[in-house]
Every structure is written in C-alpha cells, then in structure tokens.
Amino acid sequence: MKRLAALLLWQLPLAAHMVSMSTGDLKVDGNRANFELRIPMYEVAHVRDPEHTLLSHIRFEGGGAWGVPSGQNCRQEQDTYVCTADYQFPAPVETVQVECTLASVTVPNHVHLLRAYRGDKTDQAVFDLSYTREELRFRPPTAFETAVRETSAGFMRAAGGLAPLLFLAALALAARSRRELVALAASFLAAEALACAIAPRIALSLSPRFIEAAAALTIAYLAFEIILLPQSSMRWMVVAVLGLFHGAYFSAFLTESGYHFATFFSGVAICELLLIALCAFILHRLARVTFLRHAVPVAASLLLAIGVAWFFLRLRA
C-alpha cells in the first residue's frame, strides 16, 4: 500500500488536469479559411515547440483535399496562447472534415471546442482523446442529433479526468449502506445541477486552476470525514457542498459550448451514476474478502494524501 501511494503521488504532476479545454474558430470563405486556436498557457508549458506542434495537430479537409496552411503565427495574450493560420483548398468548401489530436500533445483529457462559420451558417464540434474526427456540414442539426451530441458530450466530460473519478470513488467509500449511497449520489448530482444552473447568472468567473485545486481539496475533505467522523449523520450535506465545486467544471464547459443544460447534464448524470454503481460494486466484492474488510480507512487515507498533495501541486503550478 505504501508503494502504491508513492507511485500515485509521484504521478500526480503528470496527471491530466481536471479542467483542460481549448477553443477554436474556423471561418470559411470560398476556397479559403482562417483558423484561430486559443489555449490556456498552463497547457502549453510542457509542449515542445508549441508554435509548430499545436497547429500540426489539427487539420482541415475540404474541396477534396487537406487544406494547405500558411501565415502561421502564435503569441501570448495574458494567460492565453493564441495561434492563427490561413488554409487554402483546391475548390470552394461545402463541408469540412476536421482531424484534431491536441489531446495527444497536451493532457489525455483535453477537450477542444471548435466553432465553424461559412457565411451565415455555423456548426461546431467537440474533440478529445477518443473522438478525433468530425465532419462540419454547416447545416442546422436535427433535434435528435443535437440531443445525442450534447448528451454524449456530458457523458464524456464526466468520464474524463482523474479528480472526478477519485471523488466518485471516495463517495462510494463514504456510503455505509445502499440507502446512504443513494442519498449521497442524489445530493451530489443535485449540487452539480445547481452549480450548472446558477453559474451563467453569476458575473464571477472561476479560473481553471482554482476549480482543479478545489476539486482536489474535496477529495481530501471527504476522505478526512470518512476517517475521523465515521458515524457522521450529515454526510449527505457535506457531499452536496463539495458537489458545487465539481459542478463548476461542467458549468464552464456549458458556458463555452452553448449546449443545453438538460441534455448535457443528462449525460453527466448517467455517467456518474454508472461510475458510482461500479465503485460500490467493487467495494462490496472486496469487503467479502477477509483480509480486506478493514480496507476502507486505508483507502480513505490514501485518497486524503492524494487530495492534499494534488491541491498543493496545483497551487504551485
């Protein structure tokens, strides 16, 4: 167990950020297009030769061939790294095939949100490590297509990132019965939904570093509660408060993407409920093994150490 803890703590600086997102705007005009990429500076710090690397990991195909880039330029604007480029296509562009692999050079759970414009028509796509190709058709999607896309995006955002997964594991550890597990899951999802609903109405904008540091601290606090307050009767309220910080990440994505709350958060809720059920099932099976019946305090201590270490690492980043 000590070796496992050391390994996990050593890997924390390399772990994917909870909040890792870049945005792009592609403006198509005939057989030419202009692209602008905006990515936080903290995502660029470990990328080798970012002036060339970043733009080489997103390509556009239209008019029967890949666009030929020119006029590439990158610069820093406060806390954002901005890259622009022009693309030439052999024929006027009707649809654009996009290949984006930015997650392979930033962090594994990196999300790129691309908006495309052609005259008065618009389209958008979301890319991550598992979803690297998309076709932009510049036509209004059907209601069904919109619902599927936004629900899938919510599901993928909930499944990506180490901090959310560790917190869900801590939540399963904190439940002392099936009834309490249902109560904790319900209060957590309600808090996340509340954060997503009220965030667009609040002028205060939370930085990605703050959101991630807060999420790491929620893991540590819940683990602390499990260890020192094993008989606490207000654990559902603690989980609800902590859920507000996790909801802040999803609210940031909702604000950037313009997705509908209902469909997007449905995907989030489905994914988190499945993960909570999986963690609870694994813990239940492990509890039946004689020498693991007292493993909950040990696992909680490990999560406490990881949460605290992650919190201070993100503050220093």
C-alpha positions in Angstrom: 0.0 0.0 0.0 2.9 2.4 0.7 4.4 1.7 -2.6 1.0 2.3 -4.3 0.6 5.6 -2.5 4.1 6.7 -3.5 3.5 5.8 -7.1 0.2 7.7 -7.3 1.7 10.7 -5.6 4.7 10.7 -8.0 2.4 10.6 -11.0 0.2 13.5 -9.8 2.2 16.2 -11.7 1.8 14.2 -14.8 -1.9 13.5 -14.4 -4.4 15.2 -16.6 -5.8 18.5 -15.4 -9.5 18.3 -14.4 -10.1 21.4 -16.5 -8.3 21.2 -19.8 -10.0 22.9 -22.6 -9.1 24.9 -25.7 -11.4 26.7 -28.2 -11.0 27.3 -31.9 -12.8 29.4 -34.6 -12.7 28.4 -38.3 -14.0 30.9 -40.7 -14.6 29.6 -44.3 -14.8 31.9 -47.3 -14.9 30.1 -50.7 -11.8 28.0 -51.0 -10.0 29.7 -48.1 -10.3 29.5 -44.4 -8.9 31.3 -41.3 -8.4 29.4 -38.1 -7.7 30.8 -34.6 -6.8 28.5 -31.7 -6.9 29.7 -28.1 -5.5 27.5 -25.3 -4.5 28.3 -21.7 -0.8 29.0 -21.1 -0.6 26.3 -18.4 -1.5 23.7 -21.1 1.3 24.9 -23.3 4.1 24.8 -20.7 5.2 21.3 -21.4 4.5 21.2 -25.1 7.7 21.1 -27.1 7.9 23.8 -29.8 4.2 24.9 -29.4 4.4 27.3 -32.3 4.5 24.4 -34.7 3.3 21.5 -32.7 -0.2 22.8 -31.8 -1.3 23.7 -35.3 0.1 20.5 -36.7 -2.3 18.5 -34.5 -5.5 20.0 -36.1 -6.1 19.6 -39.8 -9.0 20.6 -42.1 -10.1 18.8 -45.3 -12.4 20.5 -47.8 -12.9 20.7 -51.6 -11.4 17.2 -52.0 -8.1 17.7 -50.2 -6.4 18.7 -47.0 -6.1 22.5 -46.6 -2.6 23.9 -47.1 -1.6 26.1 -44.1 0.1 29.5 -44.5 0.8 32.6 -42.4 1.0 30.6 -39.2 1.6 32.7 -36.1 1.5 32.1 -32.3 1.6 34.6 -29.5 0.8 35.0 -25.8 -2.2 37.1 -24.8 -2.2 37.4 -20.9 -2.9 33.8 -19.8 -3.9 32.5 -23.2 -1.7 31.2 -26.0 -3.2 32.2 -29.4 -2.3 30.6 -32.8 -3.7 31.6 -36.1 -3.3 30.2 -39.6 -4.8 30.5 -43.1 -5.8 27.5 -45.2 -6.1 27.1 -49.0 -8.3 24.5 -50.5 -8.5 23.4 -54.2 -12.2 24.2 -54.5 -14.9 26.1 -52.7 -15.7 24.4 -49.4 -19.1 22.9 -48.7 -18.3 20.6 -45.8 -15.1 20.3 -43.7 -13.6 17.2 -42.3 -11.6 18.0 -39.2 -9.0 15.9 -37.5 -7.9 17.1 -34.1 -5.4 15.3 -31.9 -4.5 18.1 -29.4 -5.1 15.7 -26.5 -2.1 13.7 -27.6 0.3 16.6 -27.0 -1.4 18.4 -24.1 -3.1 16.1 -21.5 -5.2 13.0 -22.0 -8.5 14.5 -21.0 -8.0 17.7 -23.1 -11.1 18.9 -24.8 -11.1 21.1 -27.9 -14.3 23.0 -28.8 -14.3 24.1 -32.4 -16.8 26.6 -33.9 -17.0 26.9 -37.7 -18.6 29.7 -39.8 -19.4 29.8 -43.5 -21.4 32.9 -44.4 -24.5 32.9 -42.2 -24.2 29.2 -41.5 -22.5 27.8 -38.4 -21.5 24.4 -37.0 -19.4 23.1 -34.1 -17.7 20.0 -32.9 -16.0 18.7 -29.7 -12.8 16.7 -29.8 -11.0 14.7 -27.2 -8.6 11.7 -27.0 -11.2 9.2 -28.2 -13.0 11.4 -30.6 -10.6 12.9 -33.1 -12.6 13.2 -36.4 -15.7 15.1 -37.2 -17.5 16.5 -40.3 -18.8 20.0 -40.3 -21.8 20.3 -42.6 -22.8 23.9 -42.0 -26.5 22.9 -41.6 -28.8 23.1 -38.6 -28.7 19.8 -36.8 -32.0 18.0 -36.1 -33.3 18.0 -32.6 -32.3 14.3 -32.2 -28.8 15.0 -33.4 -28.4 17.9 -31.0 -29.7 15.8 -28.1 -27.4 12.9 -28.9 -24.4 15.2 -29.4 -24.9 17.1 -26.2 -25.7 14.1 -24.0 -22.6 12.3 -25.4 -20.5 15.4 -24.6 -21.8 15.4 -21.0 -21.1 11.7 -20.6 -17.5 12.1 -21.9 -16.8 15.1 -19.8 -17.9 13.2 -16.7 -15.8 10.2 -17.6 -12.7 12.2 -18.3 -10.3 13.5 -15.6 -8.7 11.9 -12.6 -10.2 14.2 -9.9 -13.9 13.5 -10.7 -13.2 9.7 -10.8 -11.3 9.8 -7.4 -14.2 11.8 -5.8 -16.8 9.3 -7.0 -14.6 6.5 -5.5 -14.5 8.5 -2.2 -18.3 8.9 -2.4 -18.8 5.2 -2.7 -16.4 4.7 0.2 -18.3 7.2 2.3 -21.6 5.3 1.9 -22.3 2.9 4.8 -25.4 1.4 3.3 -27.2 1.2 0.0 -29.7 3.7 1.2 -27.0 6.2 2.2 -25.3 5.6 -1.2 -28.5 6.7 -3.0 -28.8 9.7 -0.7 -25.1 10.8 -1.3 -25.4 10.3 -5.1 -28.7 12.3 -5.2 -27.3 15.2 -3.1 -24.1 15.2 -5.2 -25.9 15.3 -8.5 -28.4 18.0 -7.2 -25.5 20.2 -6.2 -23.8 19.8 -9.6 -27.0 20.6 -11.4 -27.4 23.7 -9.2 -23.9 24.9 -9.9 -24.5 24.5 -13.7 -27.8 26.3 -13.5 -26.7 29.3 -11.5 -23.1 29.8 -12.9 -24.2 31.6 -16.1 -26.1 34.1 -13.9 -23.1 34.9 -11.8 -20.6 37.5 -13.0 -17.7 35.9 -11.1 -15.5 33.7 -13.3 -13.5 31.0 -11.6 -10.1 30.2 -13.0 -9.3 26.6 -14.1 -6.5 26.4 -11.5 -9.0 27.3 -8.8 -11.6 24.8 -9.9 -9.0 22.0 -10.1 -7.4 22.9 -6.7 -10.9 23.0 -5.1 -11.8 19.6 -6.7 -8.6 18.1 -5.2 -9.5 19.5 -1.8 -13.0 18.0 -2.0 -11.4 14.5 -2.3 -9.2 15.2 0.7 -12.1 16.6 2.8 -14.4 13.7 2.1 -11.6 11.2 2.9 -11.0 13.2 6.1 -14.7 12.8 7.0 -14.6 9.1 6.4 -11.5 8.6 8.7 -12.3 11.0 11.6 -16.1 11.1 11.6 -17.2 7.5 10.8 -20.6 8.0 12.4 -21.4 11.4 10.9 -25.1 11.7 10.1 -24.8 14.8 7.9 -22.5 13.3 5.3 -25.1 13.9 2.5 -24.9 17.7 3.2 -21.1 17.6 3.1 -21.2 15.8 -0.3 -23.8 18.4 -1.6 -21.5 21.3 -0.7 -18.5 19.6 -2.3 -20.6 18.8 -5.4 -20.9 22.5 -6.1 -17.2 22.7 -6.9 -17.4 19.8 -9.2 -20.4 21.4 -10.9 -18.2 24.4 -11.6 -16.2 22.5 -14.2 -19.3 21.4 -16.1 -20.7 25.0 -15.9 -17.5 26.3 -17.5 -17.9 23.8 -20.4 -21.6 24.7 -20.8 -20.8 28.4 -21.0 -18.1 27.8 -23.6 -20.1 25.3 -25.7 -23.6 26.9 -25.6 -25.1 23.4 -25.0 -28.5 23.0 -23.4 -28.3 22.3 -19.7 -30.9 19.5 -19.7 -29.4 17.3 -22.4 -25.8 17.9 -21.4 -26.3 17.3 -17.7 -28.3 14.2 -18.5 -25.1 12.7 -20.0 -23.2 13.8 -16.9 -25.7 12.2 -14.5 -25.9 8.9 -16.5 -22.1 8.6 -16.5 -21.6 9.5 -12.8 -24.4 7.1 -11.7 -22.8 4.3 -13.6 -19.4 5.0 -12.1 -20.8 5.3 -8.6 -22.5 1.9 -9.0 -19.3 0.4 -10.4 -17.3 1.7 -7.5 -19.9 0.5 -5.0 -20.0 -3.0 -6.6 -16.2 -3.3 -6.5 -16.1 -2.2 -2.8 -18.9 -4.7 -1.9 -17.0 -7.5 -3.5 -13.7 -6.6 -1.8 -15.4 -6.3 1.5 -16.3 -10.0 1.3 -12.6 -10.9 1.2 -11.5 -11.5 4.8 -8.2 -9.6 4.8 -9.8 -6.6 3.0 -12.7 -6.0 5.4 -10.9 -3.2 7.1 -9.5 -1.6 4.0 -11.9 1.4 4.0 -9.8 3.5 6.4 -6.6 2.6 4.4 -8.2 3.6 1.1 -9.6 6.8 2.6 -6.1 7.7 4.0 -4.7 7.1 0.5 -7.3 9.4 -1.0 -6.6 12.0 1.7 -2.9 12.0 0.9 -3.6 12.2 -2.9 -6.1 15.1 -2.5 -3.8 17.2 -0.3 -0.8 16.6 -2.4 -2.7 17.4 -5.6 -4.1 20.6 -4.0 -0.7 21.9 -3.2 0.8 20.9 -6.5 -1.9 22.8 -8.4 -1.4 25.8 -6.2 2.3 25.8 -7.1 1.7 25.1 -10.8 
